[in-house]
Amino acid sequence: MIIAIASPPGAGKTHWIHQQIAQTNKPVGYFSPQTDSLPIDAIYLQSEYPQLKLYQTGEEAELNKTITYLEIPWYLDLAGIEPILQTLNPHRVAIIPEDTDSTELKTWADEIIPGNNITKPTKALQIHRGVLTGEILDFDSLATFWLELTQGAYGEVVRAKGIFDLVDGQIYYGDFRSGKSELKFTPLNLPRWLNGKPDRKSGFEIVGSNLDKAEIAQTVRDCCVPESAINYYQQQVKKSLATEVEVV
């Protein structure tokens, strides 16, 4: 069985999929077209559910082997992906905020679920994605950037999310949508990386209007720990963890 999910940005697709996976003990899969280079939601979900099968582009013929959630990024044109959906014949779920009148999604869906209301942008939406694979970030610098970002220093942001390798060796999930004031970074249930530059995918995705992409890119680069200092920090973390074990 394949379930295709579509919604405006920040309406709650991934959260809804998370809830559905929690309710079954059958083999479950996940696929999100055109996100292979930066699979933020896929990594987040698999950290919560290690048994989750992640499908890559080119594996569409395999999707029927599990209960597969096909999350359609908001920026993909529904008409453009329709030929693939007709081949797969999924159950179609649209998650639509109550204050949003989306005729296209309502016509497209077999099932409609109320979604999160988000603050409407004043201008057309842009998206800025940045790949950080191999980079380790300083947490305090990242937290400062994230606060500036969500308060509008780089444009009007309605949605931001990312996965970041930090100096403590853990990889964190950052999540923000307009209308919610909390700044949230959650360590993912994945092994610490304490031996050189991380060989796992990380990065961010920011949705909004009037985004200063050049300044965002430069600020994120400033959050990265220099390669010459990585070994020092990793040795400090290893010593700290060893001390904790001895105390216990």
Tab-separated table of C-alpha atoms in Angstrom:
chain	number	residue	atom	x	y	z
A	1	MET	CA	0.000	0.000	0.000
A	2	ILE	CA	1.266	3.458	-0.916
A	3	ILE	CA	-0.011	6.626	0.734
A	4	ALA	CA	0.891	9.924	-0.965
A	5	ILE	CA	0.790	13.019	1.239
A	6	ALA	CA	0.772	16.630	0.096
A	7	SER	CA	0.303	19.945	1.906
A	8	PRO	CA	1.454	23.575	2.029
A	9	PRO	CA	4.829	24.068	3.813
A	10	GLY	CA	4.691	23.574	7.567
A	11	ALA	CA	1.194	22.073	7.605
A	12	GLY	CA	2.383	18.841	9.219
A	13	LYS	CA	3.086	16.132	6.635
A	14	THR	CA	6.079	14.613	8.424
A	15	HIS	CA	4.397	14.863	11.830
A	16	TRP	CA	1.358	13.010	10.484
A	17	ILE	CA	3.553	10.292	8.942
A	18	HIS	CA	5.365	9.973	12.286
A	19	GLN	CA	2.017	9.332	13.987
A	20	GLN	CA	0.967	6.741	11.409
A	21	ILE	CA	4.215	4.765	11.686
A	22	ALA	CA	3.807	4.622	15.469
A	23	GLN	CA	0.477	2.873	15.048
A	24	THR	CA	1.605	-0.140	13.034
A	25	ASN	CA	3.954	-3.064	13.492
A	26	LYS	CA	4.010	-3.914	9.788
A	27	PRO	CA	6.990	-3.137	7.506
A	28	VAL	CA	6.893	0.556	6.682
A	29	GLY	CA	8.738	2.568	4.043
A	30	TYR	CA	9.248	6.236	3.213
A	31	PHE	CA	9.987	8.049	-0.017
A	32	SER	CA	10.152	11.763	-0.795
A	33	PRO	CA	10.893	12.654	-4.437
A	34	GLN	CA	13.799	14.986	-5.237
A	35	THR	CA	15.176	15.104	-1.690
A	36	ASP	CA	17.968	12.536	-2.037
A	37	SER	CA	20.738	15.157	-1.692
A	38	LEU	CA	19.296	16.505	1.550
A	39	PRO	CA	16.811	14.014	3.074
A	40	ILE	CA	16.069	15.912	6.300
A	41	ASP	CA	12.679	14.350	6.986
A	42	ALA	CA	13.845	10.853	6.018
A	43	ILE	CA	16.777	10.976	8.446
A	44	TYR	CA	14.573	12.383	11.204
A	45	LEU	CA	11.958	9.632	10.761
A	46	GLN	CA	14.512	6.823	10.562
A	47	SER	CA	16.175	8.064	13.758
A	48	GLU	CA	12.778	7.640	15.437
A	49	TYR	CA	12.019	4.343	13.700
A	50	PRO	CA	15.270	2.492	12.808
A	51	GLN	CA	13.264	-0.239	11.074
A	52	LEU	CA	11.879	2.281	8.560
A	53	LYS	CA	12.857	1.437	4.975
A	54	LEU	CA	14.040	4.515	3.079
A	55	TYR	CA	13.571	4.425	-0.682
A	56	GLN	CA	15.706	6.397	-3.105
A	57	THR	CA	14.925	7.831	-6.512
A	58	GLY	CA	14.906	4.952	-8.983
A	59	GLU	CA	13.352	2.530	-6.486
A	60	GLU	CA	9.730	3.551	-7.167
A	61	ALA	CA	8.906	0.029	-8.370
A	62	GLU	CA	9.772	-1.280	-4.875
A	63	LEU	CA	7.384	0.981	-2.956
A	64	ASN	CA	4.588	-1.570	-2.838
A	65	LYS	CA	6.734	-3.986	-0.796
A	66	THR	CA	5.926	-2.057	2.389
A	67	ILE	CA	3.293	0.339	3.663
A	68	THR	CA	5.024	3.302	2.071
A	69	TYR	CA	4.470	6.968	2.833
A	70	LEU	CA	5.267	9.077	-0.210
A	71	GLU	CA	5.791	12.618	1.060
A	72	ILE	CA	5.487	15.173	-1.741
A	73	PRO	CA	7.543	18.334	-1.102
A	74	TRP	CA	5.322	21.436	-1.317
A	75	TYR	CA	7.491	22.935	-4.058
A	76	LEU	CA	6.854	20.065	-6.479
A	77	ASP	CA	4.138	20.699	-9.026
A	78	LEU	CA	1.332	18.194	-8.487
A	79	ALA	CA	0.689	18.039	-12.215
A	80	GLY	CA	4.337	17.233	-12.812
A	81	ILE	CA	4.334	14.271	-10.454
A	82	GLU	CA	0.926	13.009	-11.558
A	83	PRO	CA	2.275	10.508	-14.158
A	84	ILE	CA	4.262	8.746	-11.405
A	85	LEU	CA	1.266	8.722	-9.068
A	86	GLN	CA	-0.970	7.235	-11.726
A	87	THR	CA	1.545	4.404	-12.086
A	88	LEU	CA	1.713	3.801	-8.332
A	89	ASN	CA	-2.034	4.335	-7.692
A	90	PRO	CA	-1.593	5.563	-4.079
A	91	HIS	CA	-4.193	6.616	-1.548
A	92	ARG	CA	-3.936	10.414	-1.617
A	93	VAL	CA	-3.953	12.436	1.608
A	94	ALA	CA	-3.942	16.238	1.681
A	95	ILE	CA	-3.124	18.041	4.922
A	96	ILE	CA	-4.674	21.484	4.683
A	97	PRO	CA	-4.709	24.225	7.353
A	98	GLU	CA	-8.238	25.243	8.298
A	99	ASP	CA	-7.600	28.839	7.211
A	100	THR	CA	-6.351	27.772	3.785
A	101	ASP	CA	-8.572	27.345	0.755
A	102	SER	CA	-6.612	25.059	-1.540
A	103	THR	CA	-8.895	23.987	-4.350
A	104	GLU	CA	-6.085	22.131	-6.121
A	105	LEU	CA	-5.260	19.962	-3.095
A	106	LYS	CA	-8.914	19.323	-2.279
A	107	THR	CA	-9.528	18.157	-5.838
A	108	TRP	CA	-6.379	16.022	-5.807
A	109	ALA	CA	-6.977	14.211	-2.498
A	110	ASP	CA	-8.933	11.103	-1.537
A	111	GLU	CA	-8.764	12.176	2.116
A	112	ILE	CA	-8.349	15.605	3.720
A	113	ILE	CA	-6.870	16.144	7.178
A	114	PRO	CA	-6.741	19.497	9.029
A	115	GLY	CA	-3.185	20.817	9.302
A	116	ASN	CA	-1.195	23.389	11.242
A	117	ASN	CA	-2.059	27.004	10.550
A	118	ILE	CA	0.990	29.024	9.593
A	119	THR	CA	1.534	32.752	9.291
A	120	LYS	CA	0.966	33.747	5.694
A	121	PRO	CA	3.981	35.357	3.982
A	122	THR	CA	3.539	38.798	2.515
A	123	LYS	CA	5.215	37.842	-0.774
A	124	ALA	CA	5.798	34.770	-2.898
A	125	LEU	CA	7.622	31.939	-1.159
A	126	GLN	CA	11.269	31.155	-1.800
A	127	ILE	CA	13.249	28.145	-0.647
A	128	HIS	CA	16.904	28.079	0.368
A	129	ARG	CA	18.619	24.747	0.974
A	130	GLY	CA	22.159	24.216	2.154
A	131	VAL	CA	24.114	20.957	2.334
A	132	LEU	CA	26.458	20.697	5.354
A	133	THR	CA	27.639	17.115	4.991
A	134	GLY	CA	31.107	16.807	6.516
A	135	GLU	CA	30.744	19.977	8.578
A	136	ILE	CA	30.604	20.235	12.380
A	137	LEU	CA	28.889	23.273	13.856
A	138	ASP	CA	29.365	25.119	17.123
A	139	PHE	CA	26.092	24.911	19.044
A	140	ASP	CA	26.130	28.445	20.508
A	141	SER	CA	26.810	29.965	17.083
A	142	LEU	CA	24.077	27.870	15.504
A	143	ALA	CA	21.570	28.805	18.228
A	144	THR	CA	22.328	32.499	17.703
A	145	PHE	CA	21.900	32.154	13.942
A	146	TRP	CA	18.650	30.221	14.375
A	147	LEU	CA	17.265	32.918	16.710
A	148	GLU	CA	18.209	35.674	14.251
A	149	LEU	CA	16.737	33.674	11.390
A	150	THR	CA	13.385	33.017	13.027
A	151	GLN	CA	13.103	36.641	14.164
A	152	GLY	CA	13.414	37.893	10.597
A	153	ALA	CA	17.043	39.026	10.337
A	154	TYR	CA	17.442	37.266	6.966
A	155	GLY	CA	13.941	37.722	5.555
A	156	GLU	CA	10.431	36.593	6.372
A	157	VAL	CA	10.708	32.932	7.405
A	158	VAL	CA	7.620	30.705	7.589
A	159	ARG	CA	9.395	27.352	7.908
A	160	ALA	CA	12.918	26.219	8.738
A	161	LYS	CA	14.309	22.798	9.487
A	162	GLY	CA	17.662	21.100	9.414
A	163	ILE	CA	19.951	18.401	10.714
A	164	PHE	CA	23.290	19.493	12.131
A	165	ASP	CA	26.381	17.664	13.354
A	166	LEU	CA	27.599	19.477	16.471
A	167	VAL	CA	30.838	19.429	18.456
A	168	ASP	CA	29.479	16.996	21.050
A	169	GLY	CA	29.366	14.352	18.311
A	170	GLN	CA	25.587	14.198	18.206
A	171	ILE	CA	23.428	15.135	15.241
A	172	TYR	CA	20.496	17.428	15.996
A	173	TYR	CA	17.168	18.158	14.332
A	174	GLY	CA	16.180	21.830	14.244
A	175	ASP	CA	12.557	22.700	13.595
A	176	PHE	CA	10.705	26.016	13.280
A	177	ARG	CA	7.447	27.164	11.775
A	178	SER	CA	5.929	30.599	12.026
A	179	GLY	CA	3.360	31.054	14.762
A	180	LYS	CA	5.381	28.988	17.232
A	181	SER	CA	7.859	30.901	19.384
A	182	GLU	CA	9.875	27.962	20.702
A	183	LEU	CA	13.383	27.298	19.384
A	184	LYS	CA	13.758	23.590	19.220
A	185	PHE	CA	16.857	21.444	18.699
A	186	THR	CA	16.474	17.754	19.414
A	187	PRO	CA	19.341	15.222	19.387
A	188	LEU	CA	18.547	12.420	16.967
A	189	ASN	CA	18.784	8.817	18.045
A	190	LEU	CA	21.925	8.192	15.984
A	191	PRO	CA	25.502	7.314	17.043
A	192	ARG	CA	27.879	10.099	18.078
A	193	TRP	CA	30.493	10.949	15.442
A	194	LEU	CA	33.844	11.527	17.177
A	195	ASN	CA	36.418	10.547	14.551
A	196	GLY	CA	37.043	13.308	12.031
A	197	LYS	CA	34.590	14.943	9.662
A	198	PRO	CA	31.162	13.254	9.664
A	199	ASP	CA	30.417	11.053	6.682
A	200	ARG	CA	26.640	11.401	6.921
A	201	LYS	CA	24.173	13.814	5.368
A	202	SER	CA	23.273	17.084	7.064
A	203	GLY	CA	21.970	20.480	6.036
A	204	PHE	CA	19.030	22.873	6.256
A	205	GLU	CA	15.975	24.087	4.405
A	206	ILE	CA	14.479	27.556	4.862
A	207	VAL	CA	11.161	28.668	3.355
A	208	GLY	CA	10.081	32.300	3.302
A	209	SER	CA	10.187	35.501	1.309
A	210	ASN	CA	12.856	38.149	0.729
A	211	LEU	CA	15.454	35.672	1.963
A	212	ASP	CA	19.011	36.981	2.061
A	213	LYS	CA	20.521	33.752	0.803
A	214	ALA	CA	24.087	35.045	0.565
A	215	GLU	CA	24.071	36.276	4.155
A	216	ILE	CA	22.473	33.042	5.377
A	217	ALA	CA	25.172	30.998	3.634
A	218	GLN	CA	27.969	33.137	5.082
A	219	THR	CA	26.547	33.015	8.630
A	220	VAL	CA	26.178	29.250	8.504
A	221	ARG	CA	29.773	28.954	7.299
A	222	ASP	CA	30.801	31.054	10.303
A	223	CYS	CA	29.080	28.501	12.578
A	224	CYS	CA	31.295	25.679	11.295
A	225	VAL	CA	34.221	24.476	13.390
A	226	PRO	CA	37.561	24.790	11.511
A	227	GLU	CA	38.917	21.442	10.370
A	228	SER	CA	42.104	22.119	12.374
A	229	ALA	CA	40.077	22.232	15.612
A	230	ILE	CA	37.831	19.196	15.071
A	231	ASN	CA	40.229	16.654	16.549
A	232	TYR	CA	40.751	18.796	19.671
A	233	TYR	CA	37.025	19.026	20.407
A	234	GLN	CA	36.420	15.350	19.688
A	235	GLN	CA	39.185	14.321	22.102
A	236	GLN	CA	37.652	16.553	24.782
A	237	VAL	CA	34.254	14.933	24.315
A	238	LYS	CA	35.786	11.434	24.473
A	239	LYS	CA	37.513	12.287	27.762
A	240	SER	CA	34.286	13.717	29.169
A	241	LEU	CA	32.298	10.629	28.189
A	242	ALA	CA	34.964	8.332	29.663
A	243	THR	CA	34.808	10.258	32.958
A	244	GLU	CA	31.025	9.895	33.061
A	245	VAL	CA	31.336	6.122	32.638
A	246	GLU	CA	33.890	5.908	35.463
A	247	VAL	CA	31.630	7.920	37.798
A	248	VAL	CA	28.684	5.636	37.107
